[in-house]
PDB file of C-alpha atoms in Angstrom:
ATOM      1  CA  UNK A   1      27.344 -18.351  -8.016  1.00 78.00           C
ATOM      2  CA  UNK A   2      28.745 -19.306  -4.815  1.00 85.00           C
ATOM      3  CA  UNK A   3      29.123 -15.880  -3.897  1.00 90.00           C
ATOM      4  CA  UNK A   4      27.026 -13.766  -0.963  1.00 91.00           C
ATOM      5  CA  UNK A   5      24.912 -11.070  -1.452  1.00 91.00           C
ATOM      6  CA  UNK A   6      26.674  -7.512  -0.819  1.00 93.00           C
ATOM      7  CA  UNK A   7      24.762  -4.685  -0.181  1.00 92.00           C
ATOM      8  CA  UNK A   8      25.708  -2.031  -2.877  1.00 94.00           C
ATOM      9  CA  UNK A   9      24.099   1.049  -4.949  1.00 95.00           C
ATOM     10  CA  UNK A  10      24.374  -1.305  -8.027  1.00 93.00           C
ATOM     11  CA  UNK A  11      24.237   1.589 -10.717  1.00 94.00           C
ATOM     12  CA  UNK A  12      27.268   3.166  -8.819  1.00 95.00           C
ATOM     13  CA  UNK A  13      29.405   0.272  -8.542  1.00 95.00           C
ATOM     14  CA  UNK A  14      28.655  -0.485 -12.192  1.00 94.00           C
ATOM     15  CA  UNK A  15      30.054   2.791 -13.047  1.00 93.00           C
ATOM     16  CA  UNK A  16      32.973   2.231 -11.432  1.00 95.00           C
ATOM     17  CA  UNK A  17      33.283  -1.335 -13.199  1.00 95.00           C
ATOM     18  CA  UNK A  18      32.579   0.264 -16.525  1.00 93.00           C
ATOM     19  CA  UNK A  19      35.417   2.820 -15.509  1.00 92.00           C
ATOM     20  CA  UNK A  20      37.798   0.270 -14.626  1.00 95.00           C
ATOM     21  CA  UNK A  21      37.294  -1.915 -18.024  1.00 95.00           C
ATOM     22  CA  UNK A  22      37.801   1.404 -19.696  1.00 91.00           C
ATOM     23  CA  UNK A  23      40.696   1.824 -19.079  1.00 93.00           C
ATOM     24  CA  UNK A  24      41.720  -1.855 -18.963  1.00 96.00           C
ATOM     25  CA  UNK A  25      40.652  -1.421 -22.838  1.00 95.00           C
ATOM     26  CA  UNK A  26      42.719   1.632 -23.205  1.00 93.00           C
ATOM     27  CA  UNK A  27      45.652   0.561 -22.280  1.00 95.00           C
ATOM     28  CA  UNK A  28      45.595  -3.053 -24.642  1.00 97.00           C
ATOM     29  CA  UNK A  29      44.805  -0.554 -27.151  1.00 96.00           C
ATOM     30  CA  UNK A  30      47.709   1.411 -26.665  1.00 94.00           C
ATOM     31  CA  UNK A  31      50.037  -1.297 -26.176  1.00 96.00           C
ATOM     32  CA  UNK A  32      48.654  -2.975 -29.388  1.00 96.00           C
ATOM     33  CA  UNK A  33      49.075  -0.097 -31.327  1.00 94.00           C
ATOM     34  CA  UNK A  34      53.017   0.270 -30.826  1.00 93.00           C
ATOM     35  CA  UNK A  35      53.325  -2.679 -32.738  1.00 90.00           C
ATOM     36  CA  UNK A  36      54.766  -5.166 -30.142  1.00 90.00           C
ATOM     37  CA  UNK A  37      54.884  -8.667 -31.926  1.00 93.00           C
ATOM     38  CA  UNK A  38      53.127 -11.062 -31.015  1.00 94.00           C
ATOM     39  CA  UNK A  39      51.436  -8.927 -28.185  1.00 96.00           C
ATOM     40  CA  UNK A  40      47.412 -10.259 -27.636  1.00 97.00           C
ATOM     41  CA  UNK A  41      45.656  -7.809 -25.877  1.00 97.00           C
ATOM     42  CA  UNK A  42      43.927  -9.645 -22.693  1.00 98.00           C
ATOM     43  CA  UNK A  43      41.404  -8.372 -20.193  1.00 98.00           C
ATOM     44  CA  UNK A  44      40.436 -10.150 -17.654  1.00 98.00           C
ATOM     45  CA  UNK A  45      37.293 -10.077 -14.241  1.00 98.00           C
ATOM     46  CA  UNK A  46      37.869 -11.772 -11.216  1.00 97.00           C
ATOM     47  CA  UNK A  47      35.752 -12.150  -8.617  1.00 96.00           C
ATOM     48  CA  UNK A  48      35.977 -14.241  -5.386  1.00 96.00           C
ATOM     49  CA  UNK A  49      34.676 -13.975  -1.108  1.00 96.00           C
ATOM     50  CA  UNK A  50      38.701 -12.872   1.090  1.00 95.00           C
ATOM     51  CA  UNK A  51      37.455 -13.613   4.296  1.00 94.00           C
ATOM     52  CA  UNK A  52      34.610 -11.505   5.348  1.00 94.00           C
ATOM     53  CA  UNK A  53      34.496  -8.762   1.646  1.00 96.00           C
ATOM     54  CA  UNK A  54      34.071  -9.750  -1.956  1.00 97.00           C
ATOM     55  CA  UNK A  55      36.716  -8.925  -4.078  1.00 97.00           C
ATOM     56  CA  UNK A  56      36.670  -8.046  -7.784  1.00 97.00           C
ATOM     57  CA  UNK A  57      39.728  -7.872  -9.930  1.00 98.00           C
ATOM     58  CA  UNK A  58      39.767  -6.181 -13.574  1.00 98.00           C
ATOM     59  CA  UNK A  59      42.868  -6.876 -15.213  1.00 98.00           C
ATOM     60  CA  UNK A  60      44.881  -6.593 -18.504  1.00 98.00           C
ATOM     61  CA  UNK A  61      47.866  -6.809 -20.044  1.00 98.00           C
ATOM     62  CA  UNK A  62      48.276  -3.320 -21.269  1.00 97.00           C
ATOM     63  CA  UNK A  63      51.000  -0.468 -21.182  1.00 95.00           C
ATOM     64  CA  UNK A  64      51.169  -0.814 -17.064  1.00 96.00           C
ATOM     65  CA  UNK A  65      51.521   2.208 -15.041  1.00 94.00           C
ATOM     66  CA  UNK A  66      54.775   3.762 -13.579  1.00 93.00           C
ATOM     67  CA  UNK A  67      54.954   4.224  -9.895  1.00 92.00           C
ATOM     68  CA  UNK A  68      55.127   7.633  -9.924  1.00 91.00           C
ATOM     69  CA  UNK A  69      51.667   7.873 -11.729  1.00 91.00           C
ATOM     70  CA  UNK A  70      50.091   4.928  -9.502  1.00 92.00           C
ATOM     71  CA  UNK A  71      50.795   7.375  -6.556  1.00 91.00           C
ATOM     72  CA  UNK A  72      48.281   9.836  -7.922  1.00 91.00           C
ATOM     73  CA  UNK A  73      46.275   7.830  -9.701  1.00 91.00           C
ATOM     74  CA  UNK A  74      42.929   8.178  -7.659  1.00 91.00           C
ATOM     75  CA  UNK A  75      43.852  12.297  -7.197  1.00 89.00           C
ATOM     76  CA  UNK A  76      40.998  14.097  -8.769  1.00 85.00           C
ATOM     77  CA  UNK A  77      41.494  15.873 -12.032  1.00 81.00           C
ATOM     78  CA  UNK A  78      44.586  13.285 -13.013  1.00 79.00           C
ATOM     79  CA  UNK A  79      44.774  11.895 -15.946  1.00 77.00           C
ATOM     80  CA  UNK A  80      47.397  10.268 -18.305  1.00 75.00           C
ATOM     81  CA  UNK A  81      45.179  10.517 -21.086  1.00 74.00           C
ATOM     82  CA  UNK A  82      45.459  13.340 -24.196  1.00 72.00           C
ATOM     83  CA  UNK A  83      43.324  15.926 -23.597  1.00 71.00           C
ATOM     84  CA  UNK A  84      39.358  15.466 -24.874  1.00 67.00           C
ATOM     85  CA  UNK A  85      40.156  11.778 -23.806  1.00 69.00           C
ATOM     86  CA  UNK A  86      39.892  11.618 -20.232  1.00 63.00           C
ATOM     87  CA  UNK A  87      38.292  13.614 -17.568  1.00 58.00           C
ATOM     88  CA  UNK A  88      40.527  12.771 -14.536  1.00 52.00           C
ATOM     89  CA  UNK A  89      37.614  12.277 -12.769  1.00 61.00           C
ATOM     90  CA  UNK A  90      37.064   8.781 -13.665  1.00 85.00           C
ATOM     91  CA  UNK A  91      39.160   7.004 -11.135  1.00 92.00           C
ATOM     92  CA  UNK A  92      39.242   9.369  -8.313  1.00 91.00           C
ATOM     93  CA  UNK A  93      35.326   9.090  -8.181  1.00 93.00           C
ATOM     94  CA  UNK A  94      35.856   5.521  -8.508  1.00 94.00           C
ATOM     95  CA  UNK A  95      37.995   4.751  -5.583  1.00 96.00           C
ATOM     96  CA  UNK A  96      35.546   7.912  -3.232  1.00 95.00           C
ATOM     97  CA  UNK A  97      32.543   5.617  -4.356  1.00 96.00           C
ATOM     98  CA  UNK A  98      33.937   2.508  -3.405  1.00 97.00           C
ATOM     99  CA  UNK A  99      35.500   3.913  -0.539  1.00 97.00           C
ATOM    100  CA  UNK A 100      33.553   6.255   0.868  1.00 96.00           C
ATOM    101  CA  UNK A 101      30.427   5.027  -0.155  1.00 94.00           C
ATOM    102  CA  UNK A 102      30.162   1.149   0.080  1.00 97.00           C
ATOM    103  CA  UNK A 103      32.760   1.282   3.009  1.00 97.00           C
ATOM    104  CA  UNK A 104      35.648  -1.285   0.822  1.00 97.00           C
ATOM    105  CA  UNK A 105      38.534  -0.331  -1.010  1.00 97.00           C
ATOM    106  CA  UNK A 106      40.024   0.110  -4.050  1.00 97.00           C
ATOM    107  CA  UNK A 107      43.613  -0.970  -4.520  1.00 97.00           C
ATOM    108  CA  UNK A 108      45.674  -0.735  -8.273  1.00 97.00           C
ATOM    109  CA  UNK A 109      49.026  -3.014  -8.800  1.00 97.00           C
ATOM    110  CA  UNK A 110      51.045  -2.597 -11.848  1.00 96.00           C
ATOM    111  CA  UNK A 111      54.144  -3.425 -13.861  1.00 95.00           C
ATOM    112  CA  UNK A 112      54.862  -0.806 -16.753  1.00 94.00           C
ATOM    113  CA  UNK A 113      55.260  -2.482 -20.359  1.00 93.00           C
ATOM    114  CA  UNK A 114      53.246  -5.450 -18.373  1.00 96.00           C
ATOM    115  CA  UNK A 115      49.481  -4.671 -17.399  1.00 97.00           C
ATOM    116  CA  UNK A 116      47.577  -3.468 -14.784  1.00 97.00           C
ATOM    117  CA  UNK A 117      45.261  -5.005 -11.663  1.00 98.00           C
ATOM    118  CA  UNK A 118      42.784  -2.996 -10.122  1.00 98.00           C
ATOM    119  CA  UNK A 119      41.022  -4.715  -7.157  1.00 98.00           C
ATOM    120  CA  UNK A 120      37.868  -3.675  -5.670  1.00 97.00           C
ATOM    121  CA  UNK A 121      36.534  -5.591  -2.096  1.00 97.00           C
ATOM    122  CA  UNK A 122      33.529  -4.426  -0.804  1.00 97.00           C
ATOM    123  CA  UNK A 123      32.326  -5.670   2.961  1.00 96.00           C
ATOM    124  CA  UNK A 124      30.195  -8.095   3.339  1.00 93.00           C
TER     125      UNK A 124
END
């Protein structure tokens, strides 16, 4: 609540949040499905004012993503998912709408077998 306004194209920065919790769902998924005990799939939304942007965080706890993957994550047409369950558009639109678009950034951080933080800032 104690948040400032941000000028934004709501519909496409909710596109890119949908995108982002996705995938955050698709990877607890995954990880719960290989059966890890005790594993409880977590997902998690930030958000918080870093000097003069607003930054919001998605997180989970999923499968994580190698580094070699995280360096062309935001490519278009890549994708780590089987085919008919991805587009490899999803994230590479993502980061040009945030990026090119709104002017902020779009930064992922990850630890495979761990989860996955993708964090959005957008100028204020």
């Amino acid at each position: 609540p104690v948040l400032p306004l941000v000028e934004a194209v709501s519909q496409d920065v909710g596109r890119v949040l949908l995108n982002l919790f996705t995938n955050a769902f698709y990877a607890v998924r995954q990880r719960q499905q290989a059966g890890e005990a005790g594993y409880a799939p977590r997902v998690g939304v930030r958000t918080r004012r870093v000097g003069d942007e607003v930054e919001v965080s998605v997180q989970d706890n999923g499968t994580g993503i190698a580094e070699a993957v995280r360096q062309k994550i935001f490519q278009p047409f890549f994708t780590t998912k089987p085919a008919g369950e991805g587009t490899g558009l999803g994230l590479s639109l993502a980061h040009d709408i945030i990026t090119q678009g709104h002017g902020g950034t779009l930064e992922v951080a990850s630890q495979l077998g761990q989860g996955t933080t993708f964090t959005l800032r957008l100028p204020l």
